[in-house]
mmCIF file of C-alpha atoms in Angstrom:
data_model
loop_
_atom_site.group_PDB
_atom_site.id
_atom_site.type_symbol
_atom_site.label_atom_id
_atom_site.label_comp_id
_atom_site.label_asym_id
_atom_site.label_seq_id
_atom_site.Cartn_x
_atom_site.Cartn_y
_atom_site.Cartn_z
ATOM 1 C CA MET A 27 156.820 21.695 100.747
ATOM 2 C CA ASP A 28 156.546 24.779 103.726
ATOM 3 C CA LYS A 29 155.476 28.384 102.935
ATOM 4 C CA LEU A 30 157.859 29.622 104.515
ATOM 5 C CA ALA A 31 161.148 28.306 105.910
ATOM 6 C CA ILE A 32 162.898 30.383 108.608
ATOM 7 C CA LEU A 33 166.319 29.306 108.800
ATOM 8 C CA ILE A 34 168.404 29.480 111.871
ATOM 9 C CA PRO A 35 172.444 28.320 111.948
ATOM 10 C CA ALA A 36 173.427 27.957 115.484
ATOM 11 C CA TYR A 37 176.906 27.391 117.464
ATOM 12 C CA ASN A 38 177.056 27.999 120.952
ATOM 13 C CA GLU A 39 174.239 30.811 121.103
ATOM 14 C CA GLU A 40 172.095 29.438 124.603
ATOM 15 C CA GLN A 41 171.733 32.990 125.747
ATOM 16 C CA THR A 42 169.979 34.093 122.961
ATOM 17 C CA ILE A 43 168.446 31.058 121.100
ATOM 18 C CA GLU A 44 165.012 31.359 122.966
ATOM 19 C CA LYS A 45 164.261 34.743 122.524
ATOM 20 C CA VAL A 46 165.248 34.755 118.738
ATOM 21 C CA VAL A 47 162.797 31.695 117.999
ATOM 22 C CA ARG A 48 160.356 33.202 119.936
ATOM 23 C CA ASP A 49 160.127 36.541 118.683
ATOM 24 C CA VAL A 50 160.762 34.637 114.708
ATOM 25 C CA LYS A 51 157.264 32.927 115.962
ATOM 26 C CA ASN A 52 155.441 36.087 116.753
ATOM 27 C CA ALA A 53 156.572 37.741 113.581
ATOM 28 C CA ILE A 54 155.224 34.792 111.321
ATOM 29 C CA ASN A 55 152.438 34.072 113.287
ATOM 30 C CA ASP A 56 149.993 34.970 110.315
ATOM 31 C CA ILE A 57 151.715 33.140 107.563
ATOM 32 C CA GLU A 58 150.182 29.750 107.281
ATOM 33 C CA GLY A 59 152.864 26.800 106.676
ATOM 34 C CA SER A 60 155.868 28.820 107.828
ATOM 35 C CA VAL A 61 158.223 26.746 110.328
ATOM 36 C CA VAL A 62 161.340 27.858 112.267
ATOM 37 C CA TYR A 63 164.571 25.432 111.982
ATOM 38 C CA VAL A 64 167.503 25.878 114.085
ATOM 39 C CA TYR A 65 170.309 23.796 113.011
ATOM 40 C CA ASP A 66 172.740 23.278 115.571
ATOM 41 C CA ASN A 67 176.545 23.256 114.376
ATOM 42 C CA ASN A 68 178.059 21.070 117.242
ATOM 43 C CA SER A 69 177.481 23.446 120.093
ATOM 44 C CA LYS A 70 178.819 22.646 123.393
ATOM 45 C CA ASP A 71 175.907 24.437 125.210
ATOM 46 C CA GLU A 72 172.292 23.769 125.734
ATOM 47 C CA THR A 73 171.460 25.848 122.226
ATOM 48 C CA ALA A 74 169.680 22.646 120.586
ATOM 49 C CA SER A 75 167.503 21.679 123.583
ATOM 50 C CA ILE A 76 166.395 25.279 124.401
ATOM 51 C CA ALA A 77 165.636 26.305 120.833
ATOM 52 C CA LYS A 78 163.453 22.734 120.727
ATOM 53 C CA LYS A 79 161.379 23.776 124.027
ATOM 54 C CA ALA A 80 161.364 27.397 122.197
ATOM 55 C CA GLY A 81 159.148 25.351 119.320
ATOM 56 C CA ALA A 82 161.789 25.308 116.662
ATOM 57 C CA VAL A 83 162.534 22.279 114.232
ATOM 58 C CA VAL A 84 166.201 21.129 115.864
ATOM 59 C CA ARG A 85 168.531 19.109 113.281
ATOM 60 C CA HIS A 86 172.299 18.996 113.625
ATOM 61 C CA GLU A 87 175.227 19.564 111.287
ATOM 62 C CA TYR A 88 178.127 17.966 112.259
ATOM 63 C CA ALA A 89 180.419 19.277 109.623
ATOM 64 C CA GLN A 90 181.578 22.250 111.515
ATOM 65 C CA GLY A 91 181.468 26.039 109.458
ATOM 66 C CA LYS A 92 178.777 28.122 108.780
ATOM 67 C CA GLY A 93 179.110 27.089 105.092
ATOM 68 C CA ALA A 94 178.301 23.219 106.039
ATOM 69 C CA VAL A 95 174.819 24.229 107.910
ATOM 70 C CA ILE A 96 174.083 26.606 104.955
ATOM 71 C CA ARG A 97 174.695 23.710 102.755
ATOM 72 C CA ARG A 98 172.482 20.763 104.716
ATOM 73 C CA MET A 99 169.584 23.611 105.157
ATOM 74 C CA PHE A 100 169.273 24.215 101.438
ATOM 75 C CA ARG A 101 169.293 20.911 100.466
ATOM 76 C CA GLU A 102 167.230 19.254 102.934
ATOM 77 C CA ILE A 103 164.120 21.681 103.600
ATOM 78 C CA ASN A 104 161.734 22.759 100.533
ATOM 79 C CA ALA A 105 159.655 25.865 100.737
ATOM 80 C CA GLU A 106 158.299 28.851 98.582
ATOM 81 C CA ALA A 107 160.441 31.026 100.396
ATOM 82 C CA TYR A 108 163.165 31.077 102.905
ATOM 83 C CA ILE A 109 164.565 33.791 105.272
ATOM 84 C CA MET A 110 167.745 33.162 106.703
ATOM 85 C CA ILE A 111 168.547 34.711 110.169
ATOM 86 C CA ASP A 112 171.229 34.482 112.590
ATOM 87 C CA ALA A 113 170.792 33.530 115.762
ATOM 88 C CA ASP A 114 172.671 36.351 117.983
ATOM 89 C CA ASP A 115 169.277 38.313 118.264
ATOM 90 C CA THR A 116 171.177 41.346 116.643
ATOM 91 C CA TYR A 117 168.487 41.636 113.757
ATOM 92 C CA PRO A 118 164.863 42.588 114.008
ATOM 93 C CA VAL A 119 162.521 39.927 113.275
ATOM 94 C CA GLU A 120 159.447 42.589 112.433
ATOM 95 C CA ALA A 121 161.319 42.763 108.952
ATOM 96 C CA ILE A 122 160.116 39.308 107.883
ATOM 97 C CA PRO A 123 156.739 39.733 106.645
ATOM 98 C CA GLU A 124 157.994 42.422 104.110
ATOM 99 C CA MET A 125 161.178 40.615 102.950
ATOM 100 C CA TYR A 126 158.606 37.424 102.769
ATOM 101 C CA GLN A 127 156.347 39.076 100.549
ATOM 102 C CA LYS A 128 158.768 40.647 98.201
ATOM 103 C CA VAL A 129 159.966 36.908 97.362
ATOM 104 C CA VAL A 130 156.418 35.248 96.820
ATOM 105 C CA GLU A 131 154.763 38.654 95.213
ATOM 106 C CA ARG A 132 156.916 40.521 93.276
ATOM 107 C CA ASN A 133 159.795 37.246 92.656
ATOM 108 C CA VAL A 134 162.811 38.580 94.400
ATOM 109 C CA ASP A 135 165.045 35.786 94.414
ATOM 110 C CA MET A 136 167.029 37.208 97.206
ATOM 111 C CA VAL A 137 166.288 40.179 99.704
ATOM 112 C CA VAL A 138 169.390 41.430 101.503
ATOM 113 C CA GLY A 139 169.176 42.811 104.989
ATOM 114 C CA ASP A 140 170.944 46.180 104.828
ATOM 115 C CA ARG A 141 172.294 46.736 108.133
ATOM 116 C CA LEU A 142 174.823 49.610 106.986
ATOM 117 C CA SER A 143 172.481 51.780 105.591
ATOM 118 C CA SER A 144 170.874 52.174 109.430
ATOM 119 C CA THR A 145 172.565 51.704 112.526
ATOM 120 C CA TYR A 146 175.638 49.135 112.363
ATOM 121 C CA PHE A 147 178.209 51.565 112.539
ATOM 122 C CA GLU A 148 176.680 53.423 115.626
ATOM 123 C CA GLU A 149 175.798 49.791 117.407
ATOM 124 C CA ASN A 150 179.017 47.761 116.544
ATOM 125 C CA LYS A 151 181.518 47.885 118.976
ATOM 126 C CA ARG A 152 183.914 46.334 116.531
ATOM 127 C CA PRO A 153 185.718 49.375 114.554
ATOM 128 C CA PHE A 154 187.468 46.819 112.368
ATOM 129 C CA HIS A 155 184.472 44.825 111.756
ATOM 130 C CA ASN A 156 183.113 48.458 110.375
ATOM 131 C CA VAL A 157 186.209 48.798 107.983
ATOM 132 C CA GLY A 158 186.228 44.984 106.768
ATOM 133 C CA ASN A 159 182.443 45.670 105.970
ATOM 134 C CA SER A 160 183.121 48.762 104.067
ATOM 135 C CA LEU A 161 186.329 47.347 102.104
ATOM 136 C CA VAL A 162 184.347 44.127 100.652
ATOM 137 C CA ARG A 163 181.299 45.989 99.862
ATOM 138 C CA GLY A 164 183.422 48.325 97.737
ATOM 139 C CA MET A 165 185.429 45.649 96.485
ATOM 140 C CA ILE A 166 182.576 43.726 95.302
ATOM 141 C CA ASN A 167 180.423 46.414 94.075
ATOM 142 C CA SER A 168 183.448 47.726 91.971
ATOM 143 C CA LEU A 169 184.351 44.015 90.707
ATOM 144 C CA PHE A 170 181.017 42.665 89.457
ATOM 145 C CA LYS A 171 179.278 45.949 88.881
ATOM 146 C CA THR A 172 176.631 45.624 91.660
ATOM 147 C CA SER A 173 174.781 47.765 93.992
ATOM 148 C CA ILE A 174 173.979 45.437 97.011
ATOM 149 C CA SER A 175 174.327 47.606 100.214
ATOM 150 C CA ASP A 176 175.762 44.969 102.528
ATOM 151 C CA ILE A 177 177.421 42.184 101.604
ATOM 152 C CA LEU A 178 178.011 40.735 105.002
ATOM 153 C CA THR A 179 174.921 40.428 106.411
ATOM 154 C CA GLY A 180 173.334 37.080 107.674
ATOM 155 C CA TYR A 181 169.714 38.098 107.203
ATOM 156 C CA ARG A 182 168.029 37.134 104.105
ATOM 157 C CA ALA A 183 165.194 36.017 101.997
ATOM 158 C CA PHE A 184 165.383 33.646 98.931
ATOM 159 C CA SER A 185 163.298 32.357 96.194
ATOM 160 C CA TYR A 186 163.087 28.576 96.107
ATOM 161 C CA ARG A 187 164.836 28.481 92.606
ATOM 162 C CA PHE A 188 168.104 30.427 94.329
ATOM 163 C CA VAL A 189 168.290 27.879 97.002
ATOM 164 C CA LYS A 190 167.856 24.765 94.597
ATOM 165 C CA THR A 191 170.625 26.412 92.328
ATOM 166 C CA PHE A 192 173.066 27.620 94.549
ATOM 167 C CA PRO A 193 176.210 25.811 94.995
ATOM 168 C CA VAL A 194 177.695 26.233 98.430
ATOM 169 C CA LEU A 195 181.693 26.041 97.776
ATOM 170 C CA SER A 196 182.798 28.057 101.427
ATOM 171 C CA LYS A 197 183.242 26.489 104.573
ATOM 172 C CA GLY A 198 182.855 29.614 106.807
ATOM 173 C CA PHE A 199 181.504 33.014 107.097
ATOM 174 C CA GLU A 200 182.573 34.148 103.586
ATOM 175 C CA ILE A 201 179.229 32.218 102.733
ATOM 176 C CA GLU A 202 177.330 35.399 102.441
ATOM 177 C CA THR A 203 179.933 36.761 100.104
ATOM 178 C CA GLU A 204 179.486 33.736 98.010
ATOM 179 C CA MET A 205 175.662 34.369 97.717
ATOM 180 C CA SER A 206 175.793 37.841 96.757
ATOM 181 C CA ILE A 207 178.049 37.294 93.919
ATOM 182 C CA HIS A 208 176.100 34.477 92.853
ATOM 183 C CA ALA A 209 172.818 36.027 92.414
ATOM 184 C CA THR A 210 174.225 38.946 90.762
ATOM 185 C CA GLU A 211 176.397 36.951 88.386
ATOM 186 C CA TYR A 212 173.380 34.874 87.150
ATOM 187 C CA GLY A 213 171.182 37.594 86.676
ATOM 188 C CA MET A 214 168.884 37.144 89.776
ATOM 189 C CA LEU A 215 166.351 39.509 90.769
ATOM 190 C CA VAL A 216 168.424 41.206 93.930
ATOM 191 C CA GLU A 217 167.026 44.010 96.838
ATOM 192 C CA ASN A 218 168.274 45.737 99.606
ATOM 193 C CA GLN A 219 165.964 46.079 102.693
ATOM 194 C CA VAL A 220 167.397 48.523 105.168
ATOM 195 C CA ILE A 221 166.932 47.283 108.970
ATOM 196 C CA GLU A 222 167.878 48.443 112.394
ATOM 197 C CA TYR A 223 170.746 46.749 113.689
ATOM 198 C CA ARG A 224 171.891 46.090 117.590
ATOM 199 C CA ASP A 225 174.495 44.897 118.713
ATOM 200 C CA ARG A 226 175.202 41.426 120.615
ATOM 201 C CA PRO A 227 173.739 41.307 124.211
ATOM 202 C CA GLU A 228 176.300 41.448 126.809
ATOM 203 C CA GLY A 229 177.839 38.297 127.437
ATOM 204 C CA SER A 230 177.359 37.004 124.046
ATOM 205 C CA GLU A 231 180.161 36.369 121.745
ATOM 206 C CA SER A 232 180.982 36.624 118.155
ATOM 207 C CA LYS A 233 182.173 33.650 116.375
ATOM 208 C CA LEU A 234 183.826 35.703 113.368
ATOM 209 C CA ASN A 235 187.672 36.047 113.624
ATOM 210 C CA THR A 236 188.118 39.805 112.439
ATOM 211 C CA TYR A 237 191.258 39.250 110.563
ATOM 212 C CA GLY A 238 191.459 35.206 109.923
ATOM 213 C CA ASP A 239 187.623 35.542 108.435
ATOM 214 C CA GLY A 240 188.084 38.787 106.772
ATOM 215 C CA LEU A 241 191.091 37.227 104.929
ATOM 216 C CA ARG A 242 189.603 34.539 103.722
ATOM 217 C CA VAL A 243 186.526 36.632 102.540
ATOM 218 C CA ILE A 244 188.885 39.070 100.685
ATOM 219 C CA LYS A 245 190.496 35.988 99.004
ATOM 220 C CA THR A 246 187.346 34.433 98.480
ATOM 221 C CA VAL A 247 186.322 37.747 96.219
ATOM 222 C CA ILE A 248 189.576 37.415 94.270
ATOM 223 C CA ASN A 249 188.740 33.816 93.508
ATOM 224 C CA LEU A 250 184.885 34.200 92.731
ATOM 225 C CA TYR A 251 186.306 36.986 90.266
ATOM 226 C CA ARG A 252 188.685 34.347 88.293
ATOM 227 C CA GLY A 253 185.772 32.187 88.403
ATOM 228 C CA TYR A 254 183.578 33.881 86.753
ATOM 229 C CA HIS A 255 185.138 36.687 85.138
ATOM 230 C CA PRO A 256 188.615 35.102 83.815
ATOM 231 C CA PHE A 257 189.197 37.072 81.011
ATOM 232 C CA ALA A 258 189.449 40.153 83.086
ATOM 233 C CA PHE A 259 191.280 38.676 85.648
ATOM 234 C CA TYR A 260 193.868 36.879 83.285
ATOM 235 C CA SER A 261 194.370 39.709 80.900
ATOM 236 C CA ILE A 262 195.522 41.835 84.066
ATOM 237 C CA PHE A 263 198.753 39.811 84.366
ATOM 238 C CA SER A 264 198.863 39.192 80.471
ATOM 239 C CA LEU A 265 199.465 42.715 80.370
ATOM 240 C CA ILE A 266 201.576 43.252 83.337
ATOM 241 C CA PHE A 267 204.090 40.654 82.101
ATOM 242 C CA PHE A 268 204.083 41.822 78.563
ATOM 243 C CA LEU A 269 204.775 45.848 80.106
ATOM 244 C CA ILE A 270 207.950 44.229 82.443
ATOM 245 C CA SER A 271 209.191 41.951 79.266
ATOM 246 C CA MET A 272 209.152 45.543 76.643
ATOM 247 C CA ILE A 273 210.333 47.757 79.494
ATOM 248 C CA LEU A 274 213.808 45.181 80.104
ATOM 249 C CA PHE A 275 214.065 44.210 76.375
ATOM 250 C CA VAL A 276 214.010 48.299 75.185
ATOM 251 C CA TRP A 277 216.122 49.336 78.354
ATOM 252 C CA ARG A 278 218.861 46.014 78.509
ATOM 253 C CA VAL A 279 218.597 44.898 75.012
ATOM 254 C CA LEU A 280 217.487 47.233 72.190
ATOM 255 C CA VAL A 281 219.489 50.556 73.588
ATOM 256 C CA PRO A 282 222.705 48.879 74.194
ATOM 257 C CA TYR A 283 222.300 47.234 70.875
ATOM 258 C CA PHE A 284 222.110 50.684 68.708
ATOM 259 C CA GLU A 285 225.000 52.008 70.822
ATOM 260 C CA THR A 286 227.211 48.618 70.067
ATOM 261 C CA GLN A 287 225.626 46.661 67.636
ATOM 262 C CA THR A 288 225.847 43.807 69.486
ATOM 263 C CA VAL A 289 223.605 41.943 71.689
ATOM 264 C CA ALA A 290 225.464 42.454 75.092
ATOM 265 C CA ASN A 291 222.879 41.480 77.609
ATOM 266 C CA PHE A 292 221.517 37.988 76.395
ATOM 267 C CA PRO A 293 220.272 36.929 80.058
ATOM 268 C CA SER A 294 217.873 40.184 79.698
ATOM 269 C CA LEU A 295 216.327 38.983 76.156
ATOM 270 C CA ILE A 296 215.928 35.498 77.195
ATOM 271 C CA VAL A 297 214.014 37.223 80.570
ATOM 272 C CA SER A 298 212.121 39.554 78.154
ATOM 273 C CA MET A 299 211.041 36.793 75.990
ATOM 274 C CA ILE A 300 210.025 34.309 78.745
ATOM 275 C CA LEU A 301 207.546 37.283 80.040
ATOM 276 C CA VAL A 302 206.174 37.748 76.679
ATOM 277 C CA VAL A 303 205.413 33.884 76.275
ATOM 278 C CA LEU A 304 203.636 34.169 79.876
ATOM 279 C CA SER A 305 201.773 37.386 78.832
ATOM 280 C CA PHE A 306 200.791 34.944 75.540
ATOM 281 C CA ILE A 307 199.745 32.095 77.659
ATOM 282 C CA MET A 308 197.761 34.326 80.118
ATOM 283 C CA PHE A 309 195.750 35.671 77.415
ATOM 284 C CA PHE A 310 194.808 32.700 75.954
ATOM 285 C CA SER A 311 194.216 30.896 79.281
ATOM 286 C CA GLY A 312 191.989 33.608 79.936
ATOM 287 C CA SER A 313 190.154 33.515 76.661
ATOM 288 C CA ILE A 314 189.688 29.692 77.015
ATOM 289 C CA LEU A 315 188.485 29.919 80.203
ATOM 290 C CA ASP A 316 185.949 32.661 79.214
ATOM 291 C CA SER A 317 184.242 30.548 76.943
ATOM 292 C CA ILE A 318 183.691 27.857 79.367
ATOM 293 C CA GLN A 319 182.170 29.986 81.848
ATOM 294 C CA THR A 320 179.715 31.330 78.960
ATOM 295 C CA SER A 321 179.002 27.733 78.676
ATOM 296 C CA ASN A 322 178.296 27.313 81.968
ATOM 297 C CA ARG A 323 175.866 30.377 81.985
ATOM 298 C CA ARG A 324 174.016 28.784 79.357
ATOM 299 C CA ASN A 325 173.952 25.350 81.296
ATOM 300 C CA PHE A 326 172.873 27.026 84.345
ATOM 301 C CA GLU A 327 169.574 28.772 82.649
ATOM 302 C CA LEU A 328 168.479 25.144 81.616
ATOM 303 C CA ASN A 329 168.990 23.747 84.979
ATOM 304 C CA LEU A 330 167.035 27.187 86.262
ATOM 305 C CA ILE A 331 164.272 26.081 83.947
ATOM 306 C CA ASN A 332 164.313 22.163 85.226
ATOM 307 C CA THR A 333 164.299 24.170 88.809
ATOM 308 C CA GLU A 334 161.448 26.008 88.381
ATOM 309 C CA ASN A 335 159.474 23.423 86.533
ATOM 310 C CA LYS A 336 159.918 21.371 89.541
ATOM 311 C CA ASN A 337 158.975 23.360 91.838
ATOM 312 C CA ASP A 338 155.564 24.262 89.750
#
């Protein structure tokens, strides 16, 4: 088992990968038992060969997408601590030792490299990325009652128990959102670490699609909220259907009945009753799924004990 595993997912990063690998190796020079892993995700340039020459252990993931790369990394590598950093040379490697110490000495499960509290909004040249980061951060911290400062950062440190119990479901850049929510929902210790951010060097292009990936991230947030808090999620729709049914019933059925003593609008009556039934279905569906989620949390805690025993 490695002492520290540096995880670098890479796709067409030949311009920056050598510098990142060499900088990382210098930063972890004093940490014995540390290894730098570069996982190449079908790069069409010389990313893999350059990383190997720079001293990294190079492996390949042929299923396209950052989520697929992280799934492979987490399943294949055993280490006491992990640090994931992007290959685009936008993150300061000088933060690695401190992030590592938080994991091994203070038992932090995830250290989040917080760009948004430092230089991100000044350095980042893509304004819609700024809006997107702020929007996602606000959504997650409100819905899940968390205090994570940077939801979408690709610079994180992890404990062994986080890595071995994290179910990777996402395929693309929404994986960071999934990590943040998983850690907070299952009561793992998460800390923010403010880091300096610098924009990509000239000629290096981001693989992130501002609109497409942004919509996928928002969809992921909604799906995760439905999965982790089903009662709250379905209760919203239950209440909406119930209110619409009551308004329709009073306006189109009850008020005319008091005036004419007859039920004149049968279609409105039928629709309002259907909405009431849907409201009750939503309510009880949320209740049942909430019970299942509670059971899943218990099972997770038991699996966590088994994972920690294996690590010992």
